[in-house]
XYZ file of C-alpha atoms in Angstrom:
588
model
C -98.187 46.794 -14.529
C -94.944 45.787 -16.186
C -93.428 42.936 -17.241
C -90.717 40.601 -16.165
C -88.914 38.343 -18.512
C -87.131 35.141 -17.179
C -85.242 32.566 -19.425
C -84.091 29.842 -16.972
C -81.739 26.736 -17.167
C -82.329 24.758 -14.042
C -82.139 27.968 -11.947
C -85.617 29.330 -10.432
C -84.318 31.842 -8.112
C -86.353 34.992 -8.558
C -84.747 38.139 -10.700
C -84.560 41.285 -8.733
C -86.455 44.485 -9.116
C -83.713 46.928 -10.288
C -86.100 49.981 -10.313
C -86.170 51.526 -13.821
C -85.353 48.659 -15.812
C -87.121 45.184 -16.701
C -84.943 42.335 -15.516
C -83.837 39.357 -18.183
C -81.850 36.827 -16.536
C -80.110 34.093 -18.757
C -78.184 31.046 -16.435
C -75.587 29.122 -17.938
C -72.943 26.968 -15.828
C -69.852 27.138 -17.049
C -67.595 23.677 -15.932
C -67.215 25.585 -12.440
C -71.076 25.960 -11.756
C -71.231 29.604 -12.120
C -74.220 31.295 -13.711
C -74.813 34.539 -15.535
C -77.344 37.194 -15.115
C -77.822 40.744 -16.833
C -80.547 43.469 -16.566
C -81.831 44.247 -19.851
C -84.931 45.876 -21.215
C -87.953 43.503 -21.963
C -87.796 43.908 -26.089
C -83.990 43.099 -25.924
C -84.686 39.930 -23.736
C -87.124 38.692 -26.294
C -84.890 39.392 -29.039
C -82.228 37.480 -27.324
C -84.493 34.455 -26.318
C -85.287 34.568 -30.208
C -81.696 34.545 -31.149
C -80.855 31.684 -28.650
C -83.686 29.426 -30.257
C -82.998 29.937 -33.663
C -79.041 29.140 -32.910
C -77.533 25.651 -34.087
C -77.145 23.138 -31.259
C -79.724 25.168 -29.226
C -81.218 21.833 -27.913
C -78.252 20.664 -26.650
C -76.809 23.532 -24.794
C -80.429 24.818 -23.214
C -82.170 21.584 -22.708
C -84.234 23.379 -20.027
C -85.004 26.565 -20.925
C -88.693 27.813 -19.650
C -90.033 31.027 -20.870
C -92.590 33.059 -18.983
C -93.952 36.304 -18.759
C -95.022 37.840 -15.208
C -97.179 40.452 -14.938
C -97.527 40.612 -11.254
C -94.271 42.981 -10.845
C -94.244 46.588 -10.589
C -91.491 48.879 -11.711
C -92.597 52.224 -10.140
C -90.032 54.332 -11.558
C -90.091 53.163 -15.088
C -91.883 55.829 -16.683
C -90.148 55.991 -19.802
C -88.096 53.314 -21.085
C -85.699 53.595 -23.996
C -87.830 53.509 -27.168
C -86.708 50.309 -29.512
C -85.250 52.915 -31.686
C -83.066 54.036 -29.344
C -82.245 50.625 -27.080
C -81.389 49.012 -30.375
C -78.623 50.883 -31.266
C -75.011 50.299 -30.794
C -72.351 52.893 -31.945
C -68.714 51.574 -31.536
C -65.087 52.625 -32.678
C -62.625 50.003 -32.980
C -59.155 50.864 -31.985
C -55.519 49.043 -32.451
C -52.342 48.925 -32.910
C -51.008 49.133 -36.900
C -51.387 45.572 -38.455
C -53.407 44.325 -35.689
C -56.041 43.423 -38.105
C -58.536 46.061 -37.512
C -59.557 47.091 -40.895
C -59.957 43.239 -41.506
C -62.115 42.955 -38.666
C -64.386 45.840 -39.849
C -64.393 44.397 -43.572
C -65.427 40.972 -42.007
C -68.251 42.995 -39.587
C -70.050 44.504 -42.541
C -69.916 41.472 -44.343
C -71.577 39.862 -41.253
C -74.094 42.594 -41.476
C -74.747 42.564 -44.884
C -73.428 45.718 -45.891
C -71.055 44.269 -48.621
C -71.080 41.153 -50.269
C -67.269 40.219 -50.883
C -64.892 41.709 -48.142
C -61.760 43.340 -49.891
C -58.251 41.481 -48.332
C -56.066 44.430 -46.878
C -53.041 43.697 -48.950
C -55.147 42.082 -52.034
C -53.663 43.085 -55.577
C -55.668 44.970 -58.372
C -58.730 47.100 -57.998
C -61.439 44.734 -57.539
C -60.982 43.914 -53.720
C -60.026 46.996 -51.455
C -60.795 47.241 -48.043
C -64.091 49.506 -48.020
C -63.346 51.560 -44.922
C -60.032 52.499 -46.783
C -61.535 54.412 -49.403
C -59.156 57.604 -49.963
C -56.604 56.951 -52.771
C -53.469 56.843 -50.609
C -55.338 54.846 -48.129
C -55.837 52.095 -50.820
C -51.965 52.827 -52.145
C -50.617 52.280 -48.732
C -53.009 49.789 -47.104
C -53.276 51.545 -43.856
C -56.149 54.061 -42.717
C -55.599 57.823 -42.515
C -59.020 59.111 -42.069
C -61.859 57.967 -39.768
C -64.477 56.207 -41.780
C -68.148 55.715 -40.689
C -70.284 52.690 -41.574
C -74.066 52.108 -40.438
C -75.635 48.640 -41.066
C -78.172 46.237 -39.295
C -77.647 42.504 -37.943
C -80.286 40.807 -35.541
C -82.587 43.502 -34.984
C -79.809 45.865 -33.440
C -78.375 49.037 -35.904
C -74.737 49.249 -35.780
C -72.783 52.424 -36.278
C -69.112 51.395 -36.350
C -66.326 53.917 -36.520
C -62.960 52.659 -37.921
C -60.238 54.797 -36.829
C -56.872 55.425 -38.028
C -54.559 53.302 -36.139
C -51.039 54.940 -36.974
C -50.172 57.219 -34.299
C -49.446 60.248 -36.466
C -53.591 60.407 -36.660
C -54.483 60.290 -33.254
C -56.185 63.478 -33.177
C -58.569 62.381 -35.589
C -59.213 59.276 -33.324
C -59.544 61.014 -30.302
C -62.576 63.223 -31.945
C -64.008 60.125 -33.173
C -64.146 58.730 -29.463
C -66.128 61.441 -28.731
C -68.740 60.117 -30.562
C -69.283 56.529 -29.372
C -70.525 54.525 -26.839
C -68.117 52.068 -26.369
C -64.971 50.565 -28.486
C -63.652 46.854 -29.619
C -59.761 46.671 -29.158
C -58.232 44.725 -31.525
C -55.106 42.792 -30.216
C -52.328 40.368 -31.909
C -52.120 37.184 -30.181
C -48.572 37.325 -31.293
C -47.978 41.029 -29.554
C -50.190 41.750 -27.143
C -50.294 45.099 -25.920
C -48.799 47.679 -28.134
C -47.580 51.351 -27.950
C -50.590 52.586 -29.858
C -53.359 50.555 -28.454
C -52.165 51.765 -24.764
C -52.363 55.491 -25.856
C -55.797 54.942 -27.597
C -57.076 52.759 -24.254
C -56.123 55.551 -22.140
C -58.385 58.166 -24.512
C -60.993 55.811 -23.875
C -60.566 55.616 -20.236
C -60.752 59.173 -20.019
C -64.321 59.204 -21.570
C -65.203 56.366 -19.547
C -65.971 54.269 -23.049
C -66.495 50.522 -22.229
C -63.917 48.310 -24.122
C -64.419 44.867 -25.589
C -61.205 42.920 -26.072
C -61.152 40.862 -29.345
C -57.862 38.770 -29.637
C -56.900 38.173 -33.212
C -54.780 36.138 -35.286
C -55.676 32.812 -33.556
C -54.641 31.144 -36.398
C -51.211 32.169 -36.223
C -48.823 31.169 -33.645
C -49.101 33.148 -30.635
C -48.979 34.252 -27.031
C -50.548 31.978 -24.040
C -53.852 33.116 -23.900
C -53.227 33.388 -19.862
C -50.571 35.599 -20.384
C -52.276 37.776 -22.915
C -55.072 38.410 -20.455
C -52.553 39.235 -17.617
C -50.873 41.826 -19.662
C -54.337 43.333 -20.474
C -55.066 43.459 -16.489
C -51.220 44.779 -15.874
C -50.650 47.384 -18.515
C -54.532 48.447 -18.582
C -55.506 48.431 -15.002
C -58.459 46.345 -16.280
C -60.369 43.240 -14.795
C -60.423 40.576 -17.478
C -62.986 38.147 -18.067
C -62.996 35.445 -21.117
C -66.630 35.307 -22.749
C -64.721 32.400 -25.363
C -61.895 30.358 -24.759
C -59.524 29.283 -27.544
C -58.730 25.482 -27.894
C -55.018 25.306 -29.990
C -53.611 28.262 -31.891
C -51.746 28.477 -34.791
C -52.028 25.744 -37.253
C -53.265 23.353 -34.066
C -56.453 26.148 -33.504
C -59.612 23.994 -33.154
C -62.147 26.583 -32.494
C -63.561 28.538 -29.221
C -65.654 27.463 -26.312
C -68.271 29.505 -25.310
C -68.474 30.092 -21.770
C -71.594 31.933 -21.512
C -73.591 29.224 -23.477
C -71.539 26.078 -22.722
C -71.139 25.300 -26.455
C -68.146 24.672 -28.659
C -67.540 26.243 -32.063
C -65.120 24.707 -34.585
C -63.067 26.659 -37.260
C -63.804 24.456 -39.923
C -67.252 24.932 -40.298
C -69.590 21.394 -41.240
C -66.946 19.117 -39.400
C -68.314 17.050 -37.034
C -64.586 15.826 -35.666
C -64.355 16.165 -32.093
C -62.161 17.320 -29.607
C -59.643 14.680 -28.877
C -59.769 13.327 -25.149
C -56.556 15.237 -24.568
C -58.195 18.386 -26.036
C -61.047 18.116 -23.932
C -59.372 17.382 -20.865
C -57.119 20.668 -21.221
C -60.141 22.338 -21.988
C -61.616 21.671 -18.809
C -58.615 22.289 -17.225
C -58.244 25.509 -18.463
C -62.079 26.698 -17.859
C -61.503 25.597 -14.368
C -58.462 28.155 -13.756
C -60.733 30.779 -15.524
C -63.248 30.239 -12.706
C -60.838 30.394 -10.097
C -58.571 33.114 -11.514
C -61.155 35.531 -13.121
C -63.891 37.347 -11.647
C -67.407 36.431 -12.867
C -68.479 38.546 -16.029
C -70.419 41.513 -14.481
C -72.180 43.450 -17.326
C -72.369 46.510 -14.867
C -68.596 46.565 -14.499
C -68.120 46.229 -18.133
C -70.560 49.433 -19.206
C -68.618 51.316 -16.132
C -64.828 50.836 -17.846
C -64.041 48.591 -15.020
C -63.921 45.305 -16.871
C -63.245 44.269 -20.178
C -64.772 41.132 -21.927
C -62.326 38.650 -24.040
C -63.059 37.237 -27.328
C -60.657 35.088 -29.286
C -60.826 34.338 -33.000
C -59.300 35.260 -36.410
C -60.812 38.159 -38.297
C -59.277 36.927 -41.627
C -60.901 33.211 -41.280
C -63.937 35.161 -40.480
C -63.995 33.314 -37.017
C -65.279 35.091 -34.029
C -66.597 37.756 -35.727
C -70.073 36.946 -34.930
C -69.371 36.825 -31.376
C -68.022 40.018 -31.396
C -71.527 41.666 -32.981
C -73.913 39.398 -30.552
C -71.592 40.606 -27.566
C -72.045 44.080 -28.592
C -75.822 43.521 -28.989
C -76.088 41.811 -25.858
C -74.054 44.040 -23.285
C -72.556 47.340 -25.174
C -74.612 50.397 -23.672
C -76.803 51.792 -26.288
C -76.858 55.449 -26.957
C -75.516 57.373 -23.292
C -75.957 60.791 -21.776
C -73.762 63.002 -23.311
C -71.609 65.936 -21.329
C -72.418 69.743 -22.293
C -71.111 72.904 -20.823
C -74.288 73.415 -18.811
C -75.704 69.769 -17.982
C -75.889 66.293 -19.247
C -78.038 65.597 -22.353
C -79.653 62.631 -22.043
C -80.712 60.294 -25.304
C -84.467 60.250 -24.160
C -85.159 64.055 -24.339
C -87.445 64.872 -26.981
C -85.807 67.751 -28.732
C -82.864 67.089 -30.920
C -79.165 67.572 -30.083
C -75.889 66.786 -31.617
C -72.492 67.799 -32.127
C -69.910 67.692 -35.245
C -67.199 65.549 -34.598
C -65.369 65.394 -37.903
C -65.547 67.163 -41.151
C -64.270 65.403 -44.363
C -63.672 67.356 -47.871
C -64.098 65.621 -51.264
C -65.500 62.527 -50.493
C -66.833 62.369 -53.609
C -64.085 63.217 -55.830
C -66.496 64.181 -58.586
C -67.529 67.293 -56.589
C -65.383 69.587 -53.849
C -68.213 68.577 -51.088
C -67.798 68.709 -47.675
C -69.645 66.644 -45.198
C -69.930 67.383 -41.453
C -70.375 64.121 -39.491
C -72.818 64.609 -36.524
C -73.395 62.624 -33.412
C -77.039 62.455 -32.465
C -77.410 63.274 -28.365
C -81.360 63.498 -28.231
C -84.352 63.511 -29.579
C -85.910 62.109 -32.974
C -84.184 63.808 -35.863
C -86.369 64.235 -39.074
C -85.283 65.322 -42.573
C -85.749 68.754 -43.505
C -85.528 69.778 -39.505
C -84.272 73.306 -38.620
C -81.190 73.563 -36.223
C -79.362 76.169 -34.549
C -75.835 76.498 -34.542
C -75.220 77.027 -31.322
C -71.542 78.780 -31.713
C -73.043 81.524 -34.333
C -76.985 81.626 -33.568
C -77.418 81.066 -36.904
C -79.802 78.401 -38.079
C -79.523 75.562 -40.442
C -82.178 73.546 -42.360
C -81.110 69.912 -42.884
C -82.909 68.736 -46.448
C -80.138 66.308 -47.192
C -79.055 64.306 -44.367
C -77.230 60.880 -45.462
C -76.041 58.106 -43.814
C -72.563 56.678 -44.375
C -71.198 53.505 -45.606
C -67.680 54.634 -46.198
C -67.622 57.229 -49.324
C -70.904 55.927 -50.344
C -74.200 57.497 -48.785
C -77.683 57.555 -48.745
C -80.397 60.089 -47.671
C -82.209 59.237 -44.435
C -85.478 60.480 -43.611
C -85.476 59.741 -39.520
C -82.303 59.098 -37.265
C -82.012 58.695 -33.544
C -79.585 59.216 -30.752
C -76.513 57.233 -31.470
C -76.874 57.666 -35.053
C -74.022 59.212 -37.473
C -75.344 61.537 -39.910
C -73.771 63.630 -42.499
C -74.575 67.137 -43.585
C -72.945 67.821 -47.018
C -72.521 71.923 -46.316
C -69.901 74.648 -47.704
C -68.018 75.671 -44.695
C -70.841 76.486 -42.295
C -70.503 73.780 -39.559
C -66.965 73.243 -38.376
C -65.761 70.420 -36.090
C -67.037 71.157 -32.451
C -69.926 72.800 -33.544
C -73.115 72.047 -31.364
C -76.681 71.958 -33.171
C -79.907 72.086 -31.143
C -83.393 72.951 -31.585
C -83.094 76.493 -29.629
C -81.061 75.630 -26.534
C -77.917 77.073 -25.786
C -76.091 74.087 -25.413
C -72.209 73.553 -25.776
C -70.916 69.943 -25.944
C -67.650 69.266 -24.488
C -64.290 67.696 -25.060
C -63.239 67.915 -28.778
C -60.076 69.857 -28.395
C -57.364 70.688 -30.610
C -53.978 69.312 -29.964
C -51.058 71.383 -30.564
C -48.981 70.416 -33.243
C -45.810 68.214 -33.066
C -44.350 69.476 -36.562
C -44.453 72.944 -38.510
C -43.990 73.570 -42.080
C -44.206 76.401 -44.537
C -46.264 75.436 -47.552
C -46.296 77.287 -50.765
C -47.241 76.365 -54.436
C -44.605 76.223 -57.276
C -46.926 77.805 -59.248
C -47.154 81.392 -57.820
C -50.375 82.116 -59.974
C -52.145 79.603 -57.471
C -51.755 81.240 -54.337
C -55.417 82.096 -53.733
C -56.415 78.257 -54.783
C -53.728 77.086 -52.133
C -55.719 79.472 -49.429
C -58.797 77.401 -50.242
C -57.379 74.252 -50.334
C -55.813 74.914 -46.903
C -58.909 76.401 -45.476
C -61.036 73.409 -46.619
C -58.383 70.890 -45.343
C -58.059 72.224 -42.192
C -61.739 72.374 -41.744
C -61.179 68.551 -40.935
C -59.377 69.096 -38.247
C -56.759 66.843 -38.735
C -54.304 69.366 -40.645
C -54.318 72.781 -38.738
C -53.213 75.983 -40.642
C -51.769 79.190 -39.283
C -51.431 82.080 -40.712
C -48.546 84.305 -39.473
C -49.302 87.716 -38.480
C -46.512 89.733 -40.764
C -46.276 87.903 -43.715
C -48.138 86.068 -46.727
C -47.063 82.517 -45.729
C -49.232 79.755 -44.858
C -47.637 77.264 -41.838
C -49.195 73.822 -41.281
C -49.103 71.847 -38.518
C -49.325 68.018 -37.791
C -48.913 65.825 -34.853
C -46.784 63.263 -37.153
C -44.867 63.350 -40.366
C -47.155 60.510 -42.275
C -49.622 63.379 -42.005
C -47.355 65.625 -44.190
C -47.280 62.970 -47.020
C -51.518 62.840 -46.655
C -51.593 66.672 -46.953
C -49.030 66.514 -50.117
C -50.977 63.861 -51.614
C -54.370 65.236 -51.303
C -53.496 68.654 -52.862
C -52.200 67.037 -55.733
C -54.959 64.587 -56.270
C -57.906 66.615 -55.118
C -56.870 70.102 -55.956
C -54.389 69.433 -58.492
C -51.733 71.899 -56.586
C -47.827 70.762 -56.584
C -46.682 72.188 -53.612
C -43.651 72.403 -51.486
C -43.381 71.475 -47.838
C -40.566 73.690 -46.146
C -38.754 73.539 -42.862
C -40.249 76.327 -40.431
C -38.481 78.116 -38.133
C -40.848 76.961 -35.580
C -40.754 73.708 -33.222
C -44.718 73.718 -31.917
C -47.403 76.337 -30.980
C -49.355 77.199 -28.042
C -53.076 78.830 -28.208
C -52.623 82.174 -26.222
C -55.306 83.175 -23.763
C -55.999 85.689 -20.669
C -58.270 87.598 -18.888
C -56.403 90.981 -19.149
C -57.688 92.200 -22.793
C -55.042 95.121 -22.362
C -52.087 92.302 -21.921
C -52.637 90.725 -25.187
C -52.275 94.159 -27.426
C -49.122 94.175 -25.463
C -48.084 90.948 -26.315
C -49.017 91.190 -29.864
C -46.968 94.543 -30.244
C -43.923 92.804 -28.404
C -43.834 89.321 -30.005
C -45.460 90.124 -33.490
C -42.862 88.152 -35.375
C -43.511 84.800 -33.265
C -47.511 85.377 -33.599
C -50.222 83.656 -36.210
C -53.696 83.010 -35.981
C -55.216 79.666 -36.646
C -58.265 78.670 -38.660
C -60.778 80.006 -36.301
C -59.087 83.343 -35.754
C -57.252 82.574 -32.457
C -54.132 83.733 -31.337
C -51.395 81.592 -31.740
C -47.531 81.849 -30.347
C -45.178 79.968 -32.924
C -42.327 78.749 -30.501
C -38.794 77.559 -31.687
C -38.533 75.419 -28.878
C -40.065 74.120 -25.303
C -37.349 76.573 -23.646
C -38.764 79.345 -25.509
C -42.403 78.567 -24.563
C -41.327 78.715 -20.780
C -39.000 81.733 -20.975
C -41.944 83.236 -22.818
C -43.936 82.213 -20.077
C -42.248 83.435 -17.184
C -42.033 86.791 -19.136
C -45.540 87.475 -19.435
C -47.107 85.873 -16.504
C -50.732 86.925 -16.906
C -51.293 84.995 -20.234
C -51.780 81.391 -20.749
C -50.026 79.362 -23.376
C -52.554 76.280 -23.802
C -51.549 72.928 -25.756
C -54.900 72.371 -26.201
C -57.859 74.578 -27.301
C -61.458 73.431 -26.796
C -63.431 73.724 -30.358
C -66.933 74.924 -29.627
């Protein structure tokens, strides 16, 4: 026997047997007379009911809730429902164009989850209040995110793993790799600017990986564009269905709050006020809700999880309005940990044996130590402190005695972790981005590439006696996967490759502050790089002999062709047809 959970509001239609899931049906008519229904596990349904009954104003909004447990329905295919620790995990990233309010939203989510007690204003003066996710010195100086931060917190019985990504396009490679480790994403849009360039690029990365997108239209307390126009833009430019879950009343100085379209209730910006909407505001709201019912598709959680539809929320992160809606929507609708692609097969989170992959390495998170921490996304199994895992690429075993959970640069030891969690493993160069870890099976997780750099610079120290120190520093920073390091086959120079110019500033700053190295970045006679591969080993030898002055090795010892321009890449490719000149290279 299995359990069927119902929560109805004047709707006693039977729920549907969907095989391996317990059904929860929540019905809340909008002004259009629509109802909403969803399929979720029993435990989530029970938690949802508890949260609904605890919400302020529940008596007005759900006057006819009926709760019953029906044990007469069989679900023969439901042999192994997701255990609670897995079902209650939500691992997500926040993506946006710079200055859309991403870091502010991150801070307020952490504040809401109790992970911090005072959110730091992004542009605050002094050291008293700084954004918690922007922990590097250069981030605090410039007020931007230049590296991915991982933060874990609890809210409403769920465990959230939040990955705050760099919004600046110069750090898109770090963001791309981060998106391999999440199950969903929150897209933050400035209400006045709509879809911007970097937002579009990051969305395309999410689309490539079928990552579901929840949209948060931020800065509603400032003058902005019409909400219908914003949703049309999302639909047109991103080819997504859009369905609002909340709807704003007013904007800018006239912003009153948002109407929850699923739960049919109004939340005002000014808490504690009993000033109702004016008759004009009420009439306009009812008219707009009717228009939503006619123009927008009904919210379908399955379509959202498949990446075809984005639910839209409105609010102001700065005023902490709409932030709770983001968390509750993620808990209610976002996918639990999903199966992860490996070369041989998909790895299901329900598998008993532990697997995971390294998607990021961060050096010097603790300025008091020359530490190096590998960020590992757990894909399956129950991880326990002290476990021994196999590094698939090398076949070596690693005993993990000090696994940590992250809160920006702060950390704490963890005794166990589950699929979807991001754990840190301190190491001294043993683990690199792209490494797969298992309990013995040869599984290589895919989709974590290097991208060809767009800017190449020769780097040297002002003090020649510190050349060896520079070598160690560059190798350490290269393991993070943001800055690429190339060693030309002839000579002793070091060449660094980056995607954007801002990365060069970050590199120079970190070499100075973390390693005490004053360096000079000089123009190199190359424009870009390509990884050289072939199935003909003899051809590689001939190529090295003929092109040695234009060849280098990357940090993994792979052969790289340094090109002066795009024309040279094409010319050399025609001359050596048995070779492949690749702009991306899989990290395995």
